[in-house]
mmCIF file of C-alpha atoms in Angstrom:
data_model
loop_
_atom_site.group_PDB
_atom_site.id
_atom_site.type_symbol
_atom_site.label_atom_id
_atom_site.label_comp_id
_atom_site.label_asym_id
_atom_site.label_seq_id
_atom_site.Cartn_x
_atom_site.Cartn_y
_atom_site.Cartn_z
ATOM 1 C CA UNK A 690 17.503 -62.282 13.316
ATOM 2 C CA UNK A 691 19.430 -65.835 13.653
ATOM 3 C CA UNK A 692 22.744 -64.153 11.922
ATOM 4 C CA UNK A 693 22.771 -61.664 14.363
ATOM 5 C CA UNK A 694 22.576 -64.429 17.596
ATOM 6 C CA UNK A 695 25.251 -66.822 15.048
ATOM 7 C CA UNK A 696 27.570 -63.049 14.914
ATOM 8 C CA UNK A 697 27.172 -62.253 18.279
ATOM 9 C CA UNK A 698 28.211 -65.659 19.233
ATOM 10 C CA UNK A 699 31.451 -66.451 17.247
ATOM 11 C CA UNK A 700 32.454 -63.013 18.556
ATOM 12 C CA UNK A 701 32.352 -64.358 21.521
ATOM 13 C CA UNK A 702 34.339 -67.373 20.466
ATOM 14 C CA UNK A 703 37.195 -65.328 18.867
ATOM 15 C CA UNK A 704 37.430 -62.586 21.492
ATOM 16 C CA UNK A 705 37.272 -65.098 24.921
ATOM 17 C CA UNK A 706 40.153 -67.332 25.704
ATOM 18 C CA UNK A 707 38.191 -70.052 27.819
ATOM 19 C CA UNK A 708 35.741 -70.007 24.763
ATOM 20 C CA UNK A 709 38.856 -70.818 22.430
ATOM 21 C CA UNK A 710 39.959 -73.485 24.556
ATOM 22 C CA UNK A 711 36.349 -75.541 25.406
ATOM 23 C CA UNK A 712 35.639 -75.242 21.341
ATOM 24 C CA UNK A 713 39.351 -76.557 20.192
ATOM 25 C CA UNK A 714 38.382 -80.040 20.346
ATOM 26 C CA UNK A 715 41.018 -82.107 20.373
ATOM 27 C CA UNK A 716 39.914 -85.571 20.008
ATOM 28 C CA UNK A 717 39.513 -84.468 16.164
ATOM 29 C CA UNK A 718 42.920 -84.119 13.515
ATOM 30 C CA UNK A 719 41.311 -83.206 10.533
ATOM 31 C CA UNK A 720 40.792 -79.154 10.883
ATOM 32 C CA UNK A 721 37.771 -79.644 8.615
ATOM 33 C CA UNK A 722 36.269 -82.047 10.890
ATOM 34 C CA UNK A 723 37.295 -78.796 13.759
ATOM 35 C CA UNK A 724 35.812 -76.440 11.432
ATOM 36 C CA UNK A 725 32.368 -78.399 10.857
ATOM 37 C CA UNK A 726 32.232 -79.275 14.867
ATOM 38 C CA UNK A 727 32.751 -75.703 15.576
ATOM 39 C CA UNK A 728 30.201 -74.489 13.097
ATOM 40 C CA UNK A 729 27.714 -76.796 15.175
ATOM 41 C CA UNK A 730 28.407 -75.786 18.417
ATOM 42 C CA UNK A 731 27.818 -72.036 17.272
ATOM 43 C CA UNK A 732 24.920 -72.925 15.960
ATOM 44 C CA UNK A 733 22.752 -74.720 19.153
ATOM 45 C CA UNK A 734 24.473 -71.204 21.241
ATOM 46 C CA UNK A 735 22.584 -69.326 19.101
ATOM 47 C CA UNK A 736 19.861 -71.091 20.006
ATOM 48 C CA UNK A 737 20.328 -71.546 23.383
ATOM 49 C CA UNK A 738 21.007 -67.536 23.318
ATOM 50 C CA UNK A 739 17.723 -66.717 21.728
ATOM 51 C CA UNK A 740 16.193 -68.992 24.373
ATOM 52 C CA UNK A 741 18.279 -67.399 27.211
ATOM 53 C CA UNK A 742 17.139 -63.260 25.918
ATOM 54 C CA UNK A 743 13.657 -64.073 24.971
ATOM 55 C CA UNK A 744 12.068 -66.555 28.126
ATOM 56 C CA UNK A 745 9.229 -67.864 28.033
ATOM 57 C CA UNK A 746 7.725 -65.260 25.340
ATOM 58 C CA UNK A 747 9.818 -65.936 22.649
ATOM 59 C CA UNK A 748 8.493 -63.105 20.435
ATOM 60 C CA UNK A 749 9.173 -63.673 16.622
ATOM 61 C CA UNK A 750 10.389 -67.170 16.686
ATOM 62 C CA UNK A 751 8.916 -68.419 13.918
ATOM 63 C CA UNK A 752 10.580 -65.956 11.285
ATOM 64 C CA UNK A 753 14.050 -66.582 13.573
ATOM 65 C CA UNK A 754 13.194 -70.474 12.777
ATOM 66 C CA UNK A 755 12.810 -69.715 8.995
ATOM 67 C CA UNK A 756 16.057 -67.948 9.042
ATOM 68 C CA UNK A 757 18.301 -70.084 11.199
ATOM 69 C CA UNK A 758 16.978 -72.294 8.298
ATOM 70 C CA UNK A 759 18.030 -71.240 5.558
ATOM 71 C CA UNK A 760 21.586 -71.041 6.807
ATOM 72 C CA UNK A 761 22.464 -74.639 7.862
ATOM 73 C CA UNK A 762 23.580 -75.148 4.926
ATOM 74 C CA UNK A 763 25.836 -72.704 4.464
ATOM 75 C CA UNK A 764 27.120 -73.396 7.700
ATOM 76 C CA UNK A 765 27.515 -76.773 7.006
ATOM 77 C CA UNK A 766 25.102 -78.307 10.006
ATOM 78 C CA UNK A 767 22.135 -79.135 7.379
ATOM 79 C CA UNK A 768 22.892 -82.994 7.672
ATOM 80 C CA UNK A 769 23.240 -82.738 11.461
ATOM 81 C CA UNK A 770 20.167 -84.143 13.747
ATOM 82 C CA UNK A 771 20.924 -82.071 16.544
ATOM 83 C CA UNK A 772 20.695 -78.584 15.535
ATOM 84 C CA UNK A 773 17.268 -79.578 13.956
ATOM 85 C CA UNK A 774 16.044 -80.842 18.010
ATOM 86 C CA UNK A 775 17.754 -77.263 18.299
ATOM 87 C CA UNK A 776 15.183 -75.297 16.301
ATOM 88 C CA UNK A 777 12.634 -77.950 17.388
ATOM 89 C CA UNK A 778 12.972 -76.936 20.807
ATOM 90 C CA UNK A 779 12.873 -73.746 20.515
ATOM 91 C CA UNK A 780 8.573 -73.947 20.591
ATOM 92 C CA UNK A 781 6.555 -73.172 23.640
ATOM 93 C CA UNK A 782 5.624 -76.727 24.826
ATOM 94 C CA UNK A 783 1.611 -77.571 25.812
ATOM 95 C CA UNK A 784 -0.324 -74.181 24.928
ATOM 96 C CA UNK A 785 -0.530 -75.551 21.541
ATOM 97 C CA UNK A 786 -2.306 -78.383 22.152
ATOM 98 C CA UNK A 787 -5.754 -78.584 20.834
ATOM 99 C CA UNK A 788 -8.395 -78.846 24.003
ATOM 100 C CA UNK A 789 -11.343 -79.616 21.344
ATOM 101 C CA UNK A 790 -12.816 -80.949 18.659
ATOM 102 C CA UNK A 791 -13.008 -77.265 16.511
ATOM 103 C CA UNK A 792 -9.746 -76.398 17.790
ATOM 104 C CA UNK A 793 -8.884 -80.317 15.708
ATOM 105 C CA UNK A 794 -10.699 -79.480 13.092
ATOM 106 C CA UNK A 795 -9.704 -76.116 12.067
ATOM 107 C CA UNK A 796 -6.059 -76.502 12.599
ATOM 108 C CA UNK A 797 -5.185 -75.160 15.584
ATOM 109 C CA UNK A 798 -2.038 -72.707 15.873
ATOM 110 C CA UNK A 799 -1.230 -73.302 11.235
ATOM 111 C CA UNK A 800 1.659 -70.389 11.186
ATOM 112 C CA UNK A 801 3.444 -72.792 13.804
ATOM 113 C CA UNK A 802 1.869 -75.800 12.418
ATOM 114 C CA UNK A 803 3.331 -75.219 9.107
ATOM 115 C CA UNK A 804 6.635 -74.270 11.042
ATOM 116 C CA UNK A 805 7.448 -77.324 11.950
ATOM 117 C CA UNK A 806 6.669 -79.224 8.648
ATOM 118 C CA UNK A 807 9.212 -77.029 7.035
ATOM 119 C CA UNK A 808 11.678 -78.229 9.899
ATOM 120 C CA UNK A 809 10.498 -81.669 8.879
ATOM 121 C CA UNK A 810 10.442 -81.057 4.924
ATOM 122 C CA UNK A 811 13.960 -79.686 5.137
ATOM 123 C CA UNK A 812 15.217 -82.547 7.090
ATOM 124 C CA UNK A 813 13.417 -85.314 5.077
ATOM 125 C CA UNK A 814 15.581 -83.671 1.987
ATOM 126 C CA UNK A 815 18.889 -84.002 3.310
ATOM 127 C CA UNK A 816 18.258 -87.429 3.885
ATOM 128 C CA UNK A 817 18.322 -86.902 7.917
ATOM 129 C CA UNK A 818 16.030 -89.677 9.327
ATOM 130 C CA UNK A 819 14.694 -88.286 12.676
ATOM 131 C CA UNK A 820 14.447 -90.271 16.085
ATOM 132 C CA UNK A 821 11.832 -91.352 18.643
ATOM 133 C CA UNK A 822 12.703 -87.957 20.493
ATOM 134 C CA UNK A 823 11.816 -85.657 17.447
ATOM 135 C CA UNK A 824 8.439 -87.289 17.807
ATOM 136 C CA UNK A 825 8.347 -86.894 21.842
ATOM 137 C CA UNK A 826 8.967 -82.778 21.338
ATOM 138 C CA UNK A 827 6.341 -82.522 18.700
ATOM 139 C CA UNK A 828 3.850 -84.335 21.100
ATOM 140 C CA UNK A 829 4.848 -82.484 23.400
ATOM 141 C CA UNK A 830 4.290 -79.138 21.362
ATOM 142 C CA UNK A 831 1.018 -79.953 19.069
ATOM 143 C CA UNK A 832 0.170 -83.227 20.651
ATOM 144 C CA UNK A 833 -0.780 -86.331 18.239
ATOM 145 C CA UNK A 834 -3.229 -85.576 15.764
ATOM 146 C CA UNK A 835 -1.731 -82.602 13.595
ATOM 147 C CA UNK A 836 -0.473 -82.419 10.391
ATOM 148 C CA UNK A 837 3.547 -82.317 12.132
ATOM 149 C CA UNK A 838 2.760 -85.443 13.790
ATOM 150 C CA UNK A 839 1.846 -86.611 10.307
ATOM 151 C CA UNK A 840 4.319 -85.637 8.241
ATOM 152 C CA UNK A 841 6.697 -87.276 11.251
ATOM 153 C CA UNK A 842 5.161 -90.329 10.562
ATOM 154 C CA UNK A 843 5.036 -90.340 7.057
ATOM 155 C CA UNK A 844 9.182 -89.553 7.290
ATOM 156 C CA UNK A 845 9.895 -91.794 9.455
ATOM 157 C CA UNK A 846 8.174 -95.333 7.743
ATOM 158 C CA UNK A 847 9.594 -94.108 4.391
ATOM 159 C CA UNK A 848 13.220 -93.241 5.340
ATOM 160 C CA UNK A 849 13.435 -96.854 7.669
ATOM 161 C CA UNK A 850 12.210 -98.489 5.014
ATOM 162 C CA UNK A 851 14.710 -97.800 1.977
ATOM 163 C CA UNK A 852 17.864 -96.158 4.248
ATOM 164 C CA UNK A 853 19.500 -100.037 3.503
ATOM 165 C CA UNK A 854 18.564 -100.245 -0.692
ATOM 166 C CA UNK A 855 20.834 -98.515 -2.078
ATOM 167 C CA UNK A 856 23.060 -101.121 -3.467
ATOM 168 C CA UNK A 857 25.604 -98.463 -3.687
ATOM 169 C CA UNK A 858 25.421 -97.094 -0.299
ATOM 170 C CA UNK A 859 27.999 -94.050 1.179
ATOM 171 C CA UNK A 860 28.873 -93.628 4.736
ATOM 172 C CA UNK A 861 26.568 -91.009 6.273
ATOM 173 C CA UNK A 862 29.558 -88.737 7.179
ATOM 174 C CA UNK A 863 31.447 -88.479 3.757
ATOM 175 C CA UNK A 864 35.497 -88.459 4.268
ATOM 176 C CA UNK A 865 37.026 -85.084 3.786
ATOM 177 C CA UNK A 866 40.341 -86.892 2.111
ATOM 178 C CA UNK A 867 40.187 -86.045 -1.814
ATOM 179 C CA UNK A 868 41.732 -89.546 -1.808
ATOM 180 C CA UNK A 869 38.878 -91.189 0.428
ATOM 181 C CA UNK A 870 36.543 -89.482 -1.991
ATOM 182 C CA UNK A 871 38.235 -90.650 -5.158
ATOM 183 C CA UNK A 872 37.726 -94.387 -3.920
ATOM 184 C CA UNK A 873 34.498 -94.164 -3.374
ATOM 185 C CA UNK A 874 33.484 -92.956 -6.788
ATOM 186 C CA UNK A 875 35.882 -96.019 -8.211
ATOM 187 C CA UNK A 876 33.992 -98.382 -6.224
ATOM 188 C CA UNK A 877 30.626 -96.941 -6.833
ATOM 189 C CA UNK A 878 30.764 -96.521 -10.770
ATOM 190 C CA UNK A 879 33.451 -100.375 -10.894
ATOM 191 C CA UNK A 880 30.208 -103.579 -11.154
ATOM 192 C CA UNK A 881 33.086 -105.954 -12.005
ATOM 193 C CA UNK A 882 33.077 -107.392 -8.330
ATOM 194 C CA UNK A 883 37.189 -108.197 -9.124
ATOM 195 C CA UNK A 884 37.600 -105.240 -9.728
ATOM 196 C CA UNK A 885 41.079 -103.823 -8.289
ATOM 197 C CA UNK A 886 41.461 -99.795 -6.727
ATOM 198 C CA UNK A 887 45.202 -98.828 -6.399
ATOM 199 C CA UNK A 888 46.529 -95.320 -5.727
ATOM 200 C CA UNK A 889 49.780 -94.251 -6.936
ATOM 201 C CA UNK A 890 51.732 -90.855 -5.784
ATOM 202 C CA UNK A 891 53.697 -89.233 -8.319
ATOM 203 C CA UNK A 892 55.414 -85.532 -8.283
ATOM 204 C CA UNK A 893 54.410 -83.031 -10.420
ATOM 205 C CA UNK A 894 57.297 -82.643 -12.729
ATOM 206 C CA UNK A 895 61.110 -83.529 -12.000
ATOM 207 C CA UNK A 896 62.752 -80.700 -9.587
ATOM 208 C CA UNK A 897 58.949 -80.873 -7.730
ATOM 209 C CA UNK A 898 58.581 -82.869 -4.209
ATOM 210 C CA UNK A 899 55.454 -82.581 -4.171
ATOM 211 C CA UNK A 900 53.125 -85.859 -3.893
ATOM 212 C CA UNK A 901 49.871 -85.801 -6.606
ATOM 213 C CA UNK A 902 47.596 -88.986 -6.167
ATOM 214 C CA UNK A 903 46.501 -91.330 -9.133
ATOM 215 C CA UNK A 904 42.902 -93.555 -8.212
ATOM 216 C CA UNK A 905 42.811 -96.507 -10.484
ATOM 217 C CA UNK A 906 40.586 -98.953 -11.546
ATOM 218 C CA UNK A 907 41.314 -102.239 -13.109
ATOM 219 C CA UNK A 908 40.126 -105.347 -12.964
ATOM 220 C CA UNK A 909 41.640 -108.924 -14.118
ATOM 221 C CA UNK A 910 39.114 -109.423 -17.257
ATOM 222 C CA UNK A 911 40.175 -105.855 -18.162
ATOM 223 C CA UNK A 912 43.725 -106.669 -18.281
ATOM 224 C CA UNK A 913 43.643 -109.322 -20.532
ATOM 225 C CA UNK A 914 41.283 -108.032 -22.559
ATOM 226 C CA UNK A 915 43.950 -105.307 -23.240
ATOM 227 C CA UNK A 916 46.887 -108.147 -23.211
ATOM 228 C CA UNK A 917 44.537 -109.264 -26.181
ATOM 229 C CA UNK A 918 43.877 -106.097 -27.959
ATOM 230 C CA UNK A 919 45.737 -105.716 -31.512
ATOM 231 C CA UNK A 920 48.400 -103.397 -32.105
ATOM 232 C CA UNK A 921 47.108 -101.917 -34.765
ATOM 233 C CA UNK A 922 43.680 -100.720 -33.122
ATOM 234 C CA UNK A 923 44.468 -97.717 -30.729
ATOM 235 C CA UNK A 924 43.077 -97.196 -27.180
ATOM 236 C CA UNK A 925 40.829 -94.319 -26.344
ATOM 237 C CA UNK A 926 41.182 -92.124 -22.787
ATOM 238 C CA UNK A 927 38.235 -89.768 -22.488
ATOM 239 C CA UNK A 928 36.717 -87.534 -20.238
ATOM 240 C CA UNK A 929 36.929 -86.069 -17.749
ATOM 241 C CA UNK A 930 32.989 -86.895 -16.824
ATOM 242 C CA UNK A 931 31.349 -86.236 -13.795
ATOM 243 C CA UNK A 932 29.939 -88.629 -10.669
ATOM 244 C CA UNK A 933 28.271 -87.265 -7.687
ATOM 245 C CA UNK A 934 28.905 -87.986 -4.160
ATOM 246 C CA UNK A 935 25.903 -86.426 -3.013
ATOM 247 C CA UNK A 936 26.553 -82.566 -3.288
ATOM 248 C CA UNK A 937 30.523 -83.695 -3.958
ATOM 249 C CA UNK A 938 31.839 -84.167 -7.484
ATOM 250 C CA UNK A 939 34.122 -86.115 -8.778
ATOM 251 C CA UNK A 940 35.761 -86.121 -12.656
ATOM 252 C CA UNK A 941 37.015 -89.228 -13.589
ATOM 253 C CA UNK A 942 38.386 -90.547 -16.824
ATOM 254 C CA UNK A 943 37.625 -93.997 -18.976
ATOM 255 C CA UNK A 944 40.283 -95.653 -20.866
ATOM 256 C CA UNK A 945 38.220 -97.525 -23.499
ATOM 257 C CA UNK A 946 38.390 -99.353 -26.986
ATOM 258 C CA UNK A 947 35.497 -100.157 -30.040
ATOM 259 C CA UNK A 948 33.170 -102.480 -29.600
ATOM 260 C CA UNK A 949 33.957 -105.641 -30.807
ATOM 261 C CA UNK A 950 31.649 -106.306 -34.143
ATOM 262 C CA UNK A 951 31.406 -109.995 -34.087
ATOM 263 C CA UNK A 952 29.740 -109.429 -30.295
ATOM 264 C CA UNK A 953 27.257 -106.498 -31.578
ATOM 265 C CA UNK A 954 25.671 -106.677 -34.712
ATOM 266 C CA UNK A 955 24.200 -103.569 -35.664
ATOM 267 C CA UNK A 956 21.882 -103.582 -38.727
ATOM 268 C CA UNK A 957 22.748 -101.120 -41.350
ATOM 269 C CA UNK A 958 20.460 -97.874 -42.190
ATOM 270 C CA UNK A 959 19.159 -100.066 -45.587
ATOM 271 C CA UNK A 960 18.308 -102.814 -43.461
ATOM 272 C CA UNK A 961 16.417 -100.592 -40.886
ATOM 273 C CA UNK A 962 15.140 -99.349 -43.712
ATOM 274 C CA UNK A 963 13.476 -102.591 -44.607
ATOM 275 C CA UNK A 964 12.312 -104.113 -41.369
ATOM 276 C CA UNK A 965 10.675 -100.404 -40.028
ATOM 277 C CA UNK A 966 7.343 -102.467 -39.985
ATOM 278 C CA UNK A 967 8.295 -105.939 -39.358
ATOM 279 C CA UNK A 968 7.234 -106.624 -36.338
ATOM 280 C CA UNK A 969 7.773 -109.541 -34.113
ATOM 281 C CA UNK A 970 4.967 -110.351 -31.796
ATOM 282 C CA UNK A 971 5.091 -113.135 -28.929
ATOM 283 C CA UNK A 972 3.163 -116.304 -31.354
ATOM 284 C CA UNK A 973 5.876 -115.605 -33.804
ATOM 285 C CA UNK A 974 8.580 -118.890 -32.943
ATOM 286 C CA UNK A 975 11.868 -117.859 -32.243
ATOM 287 C CA UNK A 976 14.534 -119.369 -34.448
ATOM 288 C CA UNK A 977 18.210 -118.915 -33.354
ATOM 289 C CA UNK A 978 19.753 -117.695 -36.809
ATOM 290 C CA UNK A 979 23.887 -117.659 -35.400
ATOM 291 C CA UNK A 980 25.904 -118.874 -32.017
ATOM 292 C CA UNK A 981 26.441 -115.403 -30.465
ATOM 293 C CA UNK A 982 29.651 -114.558 -28.085
ATOM 294 C CA UNK A 983 27.514 -113.015 -24.576
ATOM 295 C CA UNK A 984 29.485 -109.962 -23.376
ATOM 296 C CA UNK A 985 31.023 -109.527 -20.324
ATOM 297 C CA UNK A 986 30.675 -106.973 -18.307
ATOM 298 C CA UNK A 987 32.823 -104.451 -19.536
ATOM 299 C CA UNK A 988 31.583 -104.814 -23.235
ATOM 300 C CA UNK A 989 29.077 -101.920 -24.089
ATOM 301 C CA UNK A 990 27.542 -100.575 -27.150
ATOM 302 C CA UNK A 991 29.432 -97.778 -26.936
ATOM 303 C CA UNK A 992 32.806 -99.165 -26.670
ATOM 304 C CA UNK A 993 35.017 -101.704 -24.429
ATOM 305 C CA UNK A 994 35.742 -100.691 -20.775
ATOM 306 C CA UNK A 995 39.427 -100.646 -20.015
ATOM 307 C CA UNK A 996 40.005 -98.751 -16.861
ATOM 308 C CA UNK A 997 39.111 -95.655 -15.179
ATOM 309 C CA UNK A 998 40.895 -93.450 -12.992
ATOM 310 C CA UNK A 999 40.423 -90.171 -10.841
ATOM 311 C CA UNK A 1000 43.255 -87.673 -10.638
ATOM 312 C CA UNK A 1001 44.090 -84.631 -8.203
ATOM 313 C CA UNK A 1002 44.670 -82.265 -11.012
ATOM 314 C CA UNK A 1003 42.587 -83.638 -13.865
ATOM 315 C CA UNK A 1004 45.509 -82.614 -17.015
ATOM 316 C CA UNK A 1005 46.948 -84.044 -19.430
ATOM 317 C CA UNK A 1006 50.083 -84.671 -17.510
ATOM 318 C CA UNK A 1007 48.207 -86.742 -15.050
ATOM 319 C CA UNK A 1008 46.805 -88.839 -17.463
ATOM 320 C CA UNK A 1009 50.118 -90.124 -18.715
ATOM 321 C CA UNK A 1010 50.974 -90.542 -15.754
ATOM 322 C CA UNK A 1011 48.494 -93.010 -15.239
ATOM 323 C CA UNK A 1012 49.119 -94.878 -18.030
ATOM 324 C CA UNK A 1013 52.869 -95.446 -17.272
ATOM 325 C CA UNK A 1014 51.600 -96.813 -14.365
ATOM 326 C CA UNK A 1015 49.407 -99.375 -15.794
ATOM 327 C CA UNK A 1016 52.262 -100.049 -18.042
ATOM 328 C CA UNK A 1017 53.829 -101.846 -15.035
ATOM 329 C CA UNK A 1018 50.799 -104.333 -15.074
ATOM 330 C CA UNK A 1019 49.758 -104.511 -18.642
ATOM 331 C CA UNK A 1020 52.823 -104.259 -20.423
ATOM 332 C CA UNK A 1021 51.607 -104.302 -23.801
ATOM 333 C CA UNK A 1022 50.589 -100.815 -23.497
ATOM 334 C CA UNK A 1023 53.971 -100.136 -24.331
ATOM 335 C CA UNK A 1024 52.993 -101.061 -27.993
ATOM 336 C CA UNK A 1025 49.512 -100.167 -28.480
ATOM 337 C CA UNK A 1026 49.083 -96.336 -29.672
ATOM 338 C CA UNK A 1027 46.849 -94.176 -26.821
ATOM 339 C CA UNK A 1028 44.706 -91.516 -28.173
ATOM 340 C CA UNK A 1029 43.944 -89.044 -25.238
ATOM 341 C CA UNK A 1030 40.707 -87.514 -26.261
ATOM 342 C CA UNK A 1031 39.720 -85.169 -23.398
ATOM 343 C CA UNK A 1032 37.057 -82.343 -23.170
ATOM 344 C CA UNK A 1033 39.240 -79.575 -22.897
ATOM 345 C CA UNK A 1034 38.468 -75.807 -24.218
ATOM 346 C CA UNK A 1035 41.590 -76.297 -26.994
ATOM 347 C CA UNK A 1036 39.365 -79.289 -28.494
ATOM 348 C CA UNK A 1037 42.525 -81.085 -29.323
ATOM 349 C CA UNK A 1038 43.170 -84.976 -28.794
ATOM 350 C CA UNK A 1039 46.991 -86.399 -27.482
ATOM 351 C CA UNK A 1040 48.358 -88.949 -29.290
ATOM 352 C CA UNK A 1041 50.317 -91.197 -26.691
ATOM 353 C CA UNK A 1042 53.161 -93.436 -29.096
ATOM 354 C CA UNK A 1043 55.888 -95.982 -27.882
ATOM 355 C CA UNK A 1044 58.582 -93.899 -29.055
ATOM 356 C CA UNK A 1045 60.089 -91.728 -25.432
ATOM 357 C CA UNK A 1046 56.605 -91.604 -24.421
ATOM 358 C CA UNK A 1047 56.227 -88.177 -26.116
ATOM 359 C CA UNK A 1048 53.151 -86.953 -26.321
ATOM 360 C CA UNK A 1049 51.764 -85.177 -29.437
ATOM 361 C CA UNK A 1050 48.896 -83.698 -30.080
ATOM 362 C CA UNK A 1051 46.240 -83.928 -32.622
ATOM 363 C CA UNK A 1052 42.577 -82.875 -33.426
ATOM 364 C CA UNK A 1053 39.736 -84.386 -32.334
ATOM 365 C CA UNK A 1054 38.187 -84.840 -35.882
ATOM 366 C CA UNK A 1055 40.629 -87.062 -36.516
ATOM 367 C CA UNK A 1056 41.522 -89.236 -33.771
ATOM 368 C CA UNK A 1057 43.139 -92.460 -35.844
ATOM 369 C CA UNK A 1058 47.046 -92.285 -35.129
ATOM 370 C CA UNK A 1059 47.813 -93.699 -38.659
#
């Protein structure tokens, strides 16, 4: 039902030059943002067209709202509060307010109340915070003591309470530029406060003029660990792993080395079996056996992280270009063997050697270049 009105408005926009000028959105420079603004405008116009055609009767408006809710995510308006307000405005005002105690007790107009609760459920699911105008609209439609008002108050209380608790909070409207998305993802994952983010533009090949971006995250502490890294031990580049910025995925790669055995002492299998039933309680006195270095934020039990990156193509050639860019601030990388162990269909590892920086393939089952 909603799709018919949306298609009619969309056809009118494409056929009418005056509407094209109205919906051109000259203040927006990015074509993707223009397209989103156009979809929002057509969505609201489709709701207004339904109201203009059906008048006060509004027969089948509950089914129209359910159909519109299903179409909101494909039309990319599911995070826009104005579109939800347009759907709420379809409900007739005043006629569904309970007038006596029996109507209060037996949920006056239950089908319409469930429809309003469904709007609020979807609004909450996509992280949209309702304002007081939504409360005023619900009060004009159903009164003050009903299921939609109870649902609104719970959403309003909880979302306002936790909206600023996320330490890695993303902007409400994510950017469309892939470079900005990559920087946001790296800033979210990098825990070192001294972390430095850099973006390089590299050519796809020698004859191509097209520039591809490489976003890298590395701190001075990580560069110092590379400087003291022994040349006999290889450094691994692994990935691609996936991180999500809401519903937008980003593929990132990690440069790491093996764990320092002097920091993380792991018991052998025989020692684990011997101490299987040797439990320490709170009443046992703690006696330190030896001094141990405290690991920094980059030294984990799985390995020591020396850098992260997000490339535009997520291919092996872009990672080799990333290593070459890192060599400007980390000249020691030229003499350290680097093993590329990537999640590729061929299950091959690339070993980057210092002689001419030519990669050679090697099986991932034996990644040691020596």
